[in-house]
């Protein structure tokens, strides 16, 4: 297969590139990995030119673009109009450009979206969320991600995989796991929100899943993929403390109201893996086991 990864320098992008370059990758596979410095996905001419050049290069088999580029500074997008405009350009408009370029060249697009596009279930019900559940994005980042989904569906109806994931952490860049590890050394106690529920997801596991989905014969569609099971931010912080061998009593639960943020976070964003397994792709491993593997492979995560 012929692969192109955009946003290749981000947390997920780095793992996608590592996976596609790893031993065991089918020898006929070719990879074009483009960081932001290589390709600004908001530049229409650059996007069309990059996709055309990639498709014209030697290579065999189906052509797949995996879009890991995104504007992810969720709170800054809320408070700074320039950042908000950038979030819109990268998260809403650029996926439409990539989808149009894929449509012109006959390529498939794997596009990554977020639990933040989903709204609360009617009547306050709490069950794992399916792709068909109501969307109700709150905030600039969330709205921009939903708009990106819509543009991908419109421009490339038969050849897209939109994958909503949640609570990512990886070896590259800032993330919650690294922050908790750092704060464990800087503070005696940590107050961590215990009324937001979600599914922590290691980017390496998500990368494996995205590539398996693209290699499968699953039809175009929107699916959910996150680490198995669910916890709260407090539960995840305690798990990081467990991995550190630190005193769990130092991690104290608190509520969201104690930590107001510019962009509101969903209280319930546990993602169901039913749509994922229905596509014939293995569910992502349970989040707690994944965290242990992540810090075993990348002990630097626990250095903060
Ligand atoms: N992080 C989470 O908890 C989370 C949760 C749910 C869904 N997601 C989604 O998962 C995907 C991957 O997220 P991530 O955590 O890997 O994000 P990330 O680490 O912030 O990586 C995003 C990458 O996109 C690049 N980028 C930004 N603007 C660009 C542009 N105009 N052109 C090309 N590249 C650009 C960034 O480059 P610079 O660093 O140079 O700006 C960065 O390398 C995103 O779609 C995100 O919305 C993330």
Short mmCIF file of C-alpha atoms and ligand atoms in Angstrom, two decimals, residues 6-13 35-36 39-42 67-72 86 90-91 111-115 141 145 165-169 172 203 206, ligand 1:
data_model
loop_
_atom_site.label_atom_id
_atom_site.label_comp_id
_atom_site.label_asym_id
_atom_site.label_seq_id
_atom_site.Cartn_x
_atom_site.Cartn_y
_atom_site.Cartn_z
CA UNK A 6 0.09 14.41 7.63
CA UNK A 7 0.89 16.00 10.98
CA UNK A 8 3.64 13.38 11.18
CA UNK A 9 5.48 15.21 13.98
CA UNK A 10 2.59 15.10 16.49
CA UNK A 11 1.92 12.51 19.18
CA UNK A 12 -0.19 10.23 17.00
CA UNK A 13 1.71 11.07 13.82
CA UNK A 35 5.35 17.13 9.31
CA UNK A 36 3.89 20.59 9.53
CA UNK A 39 3.12 20.36 4.48
CA UNK A 40 0.85 23.02 5.93
CA UNK A 41 -2.51 21.29 5.57
CA UNK A 42 -4.33 24.64 5.53
CA UNK A 67 -4.52 12.82 8.69
CA UNK A 68 -2.92 13.25 12.12
CA UNK A 69 -2.59 17.02 11.76
CA UNK A 70 -4.73 19.04 14.13
CA UNK A 71 -4.87 22.18 16.22
CA UNK A 72 -5.08 20.74 19.74
CA UNK A 86 -6.15 28.63 13.32
CA UNK A 90 -6.61 23.18 10.62
CA UNK A 91 -9.48 21.16 12.10
CA UNK A 111 -9.28 11.22 9.48
CA UNK A 112 -9.01 11.43 13.28
CA UNK A 113 -11.70 13.17 15.29
CA UNK A 114 -12.64 13.45 18.93
CA UNK A 115 -15.12 12.50 21.65
CA UNK A 141 -12.05 23.17 19.15
CA UNK A 145 -13.55 19.05 14.73
CA UNK A 165 -10.84 8.84 19.77
CA UNK A 166 -10.30 10.26 23.26
CA UNK A 167 -7.84 11.15 26.01
CA UNK A 168 -4.70 10.55 23.94
CA UNK A 169 -1.21 10.36 25.36
CA UNK A 172 5.86 12.88 21.96
CA UNK A 203 -1.28 6.73 20.62
CA UNK A 206 -4.51 3.89 18.17
N1 LIG B 1 -4.83 14.76 22.35
C1 LIG B 1 -6.01 14.25 22.70
O1 LIG B 1 -6.30 14.00 23.88
C2 LIG B 1 -7.02 13.94 21.64
C3 LIG B 1 -8.27 13.42 22.02
C4 LIG B 1 -9.18 13.09 21.02
C5 LIG B 1 -8.87 13.28 19.68
N2 LIG B 1 -7.68 13.82 19.35
C6 LIG B 1 -7.36 14.00 17.93
O2 LIG B 1 -6.32 13.08 17.62
C7 LIG B 1 -5.54 13.61 16.56
C8 LIG B 1 -4.06 13.55 16.92
O3 LIG B 1 -3.86 14.35 18.08
P1 LIG B 1 -2.43 14.49 18.75
O4 LIG B 1 -2.64 14.37 20.22
O5 LIG B 1 -1.44 13.61 18.07
O6 LIG B 1 -2.13 16.02 18.42
P2 LIG B 1 -0.74 16.79 18.42
O7 LIG B 1 0.29 16.03 19.19
O8 LIG B 1 -1.04 18.20 18.79
O9 LIG B 1 -0.28 16.70 16.89
C9 LIG B 1 -0.89 17.45 15.91
C10 LIG B 1 0.14 17.73 14.86
O10 LIG B 1 -0.47 18.51 13.83
C11 LIG B 1 0.45 19.49 13.45
N3 LIG B 1 -0.17 20.63 12.82
C12 LIG B 1 -0.79 21.69 13.40
N4 LIG B 1 -1.18 22.56 12.46
C13 LIG B 1 -0.79 22.05 11.26
C14 LIG B 1 -0.88 22.49 9.93
N5 LIG B 1 -1.45 23.65 9.62
N6 LIG B 1 -0.38 21.71 8.95
C15 LIG B 1 0.21 20.53 9.24
N7 LIG B 1 0.33 20.05 10.49
C16 LIG B 1 -0.17 20.81 11.49
C17 LIG B 1 1.14 19.88 14.73
O11 LIG B 1 2.34 20.55 14.45
P3 LIG B 1 2.91 21.64 15.51
O12 LIG B 1 3.15 20.87 16.78
O13 LIG B 1 4.14 22.14 14.84
O14 LIG B 1 1.84 22.66 15.67
C18 LIG B 1 1.34 18.51 15.37
O15 LIG B 1 2.55 17.93 14.91
C19 LIG B 1 -6.09 15.01 16.29
O16 LIG B 1 -7.00 14.94 15.22
C20 LIG B 1 -6.83 15.37 17.56
O17 LIG B 1 -7.88 16.30 17.32
C21 LIG B 1 -6.74 14.14 20.28
#
